[in-house]
Amino acid sequence: MEQAWWKEAVVYQIYPRSFMDSNGDGIGDLNGITSKLDYLKELGVDVLWLSPVYQSPNDDNGYDISDYRAIMEEFGTMEDFDRMLRGIHERGMKLVMDLVVNHTSDEHAWFVESRSARENPYRDYYIWREGKDGKEPNNWGSCFSGSAWQHDEATDMYYLHLFSKKQPDLNWDNPKVREEVFSMMTWWCEKGIDGFRMDVISLISKEPGLPDGEVLPGESYAVCPCANGPHAHEYLQEMNRKVLSRYDLMTVGECAGVTVEEAKKYASLDGKELNMVFQFEHVDLDGGKYGKWTDRRVNLREFKQVMTSWQTGLEGKAWNSLFLGNHDQPRSVSRFGNDAPEYREICAKMLATCLHMLKGTPYVYQGEELGMKNCPFSGIEDYRDIESINAFRTLTGEGKIAPEDMLRYLALRSRDNGRTPMQWDDSVNAGFSSGTPWIMVNPDYTEINAARELADPDSVFHYYRQLIALRKQEKIIVHGVYELLEPDSESLYVYTRTLGEEKLLVVCSFSDKKTTIAIPEEFQNAPCLISNRKRNYEGAEITMEPYEAFVLHRIAGSR
Ligand code: GLC
Ligand code: CA
């Protein structure tokens, strides 16, 4: 069991645009974050990960960067950034920056040069190809609908963009591109930041020759076969040698399409690449024919299987990251649990228990610690997210999904559900802004808000605080080995963690009905470490209320 601060840490993700607006323009900003650092300290999190704060024309809310060494004007200045960083460090917390280097904005100086002429020295910073029979160079689709290629008038060629056409992909096979990225990373490390979350880093190495991909039935374009390309590990090892290994950092790669086998390389404990990866298998389980645009629910048995394959697959070899929500996902309590008023709080606590007791580094997405739920958006005009708006236009335009169905799917699955403003109190706009927020505030803020939860010792907030504090006390939560029990149960997720003679039994009910569980003998009468109901957990059999969760702790030598 090798110790490392990033294994013991709990990370809190901030979506700066929606966290706290300090100057009344309706947009969250850095000074807003600085003003809430005491709140985060009270929650007890160790690391703050900020979604991108760099200069950006905001086609994809900052994931399209036009200058990596400048702060987005709407968010503040570099002085504001430095003050925020000092405030974070003064409180003993750390800062992880989002690193978006699969692509830049089309307004980045490199791309402005690159598109200007075929002979421009920056041409090869991006991926340009001739058209094929007057059409796109290959059949790849963009993650944000349509082709992944954009024709450019100036030079009559196409450039590749796996995301929006304002997010051209960098050509990582060009050593100059890698040097530029590494020197920019070094610049931020010298500023004193503590790590990077690497945006879609599994997509940086494209298959040579850019071959056509497989077009799924009903689709117009192929899912780009770019994940874990031929040089992905080589480039990350180079990054590690040249930058990461020179600082004490935490690194997590967002790895779309990663498998357990690939993750063992990206996040190998030998430290040659990254500390951990975000995998997406568990949040892709409720997908359907049109990807995420469906009302399918996650099946608990499948969920357990996926989580277990990552827990056991990486054991002793690589490190897991644990998350149920982020800025690209709907609210976890609405999606994996039950956000009806009578269940929302107990269910948010159950999901937190289930996730935080697994092996890996847990990530809390802003508002999750309040049990924030999906937003009742009504029409397409309520949405701001480019992925949601493009998908609505394309799928309804092609007649594949009826508009009223698509609106229902969006309400369940749009990324904007996770992007509504943080709910601080019950004043106007949930205390987020004195102006007009850039996206609607969830009207439930009068009920669900931080001020109210801070004052209530039984709130979801204080439950998270307790879970986070426990991780600091009990090494077994960090290092214990995972084992799944009751794999076939349709209502319970039951697992153990083992460290030497010490053992945890984690029991979480995902059901809205009462469920009975037989307690394994070694845990009968073991003390309860944490539970989302106040009751006694002694005995051989326990009948659980809907969404109940508890953890029993068999201490070494106690039996
Ligand atoms: C990642 C980000 C997402 C963004 C995309 C393109 O998946 O998390 O928000 O839209 O990359 O940068
Ligand atoms: Ca602002």
Coordinates of C-alpha atoms and ligand atoms in Angstrom, one line a residue, residues 21-23 25 27-29 74, ligand 2:
D21 CA -20.8 35.8 -9.5
S22 CA -19.0 38.6 -7.6
N23 CA -19.8 41.6 -9.9
D25 CA -22.9 40.4 -14.6
I27 CA -21.5 35.0 -14.8
G28 CA -19.6 33.2 -12.1
D29 CA -16.0 34.4 -11.7
E74 CA -15.5 37.4 -17.9
Ligands
CA2 CA -19.2 37.9 -12.8

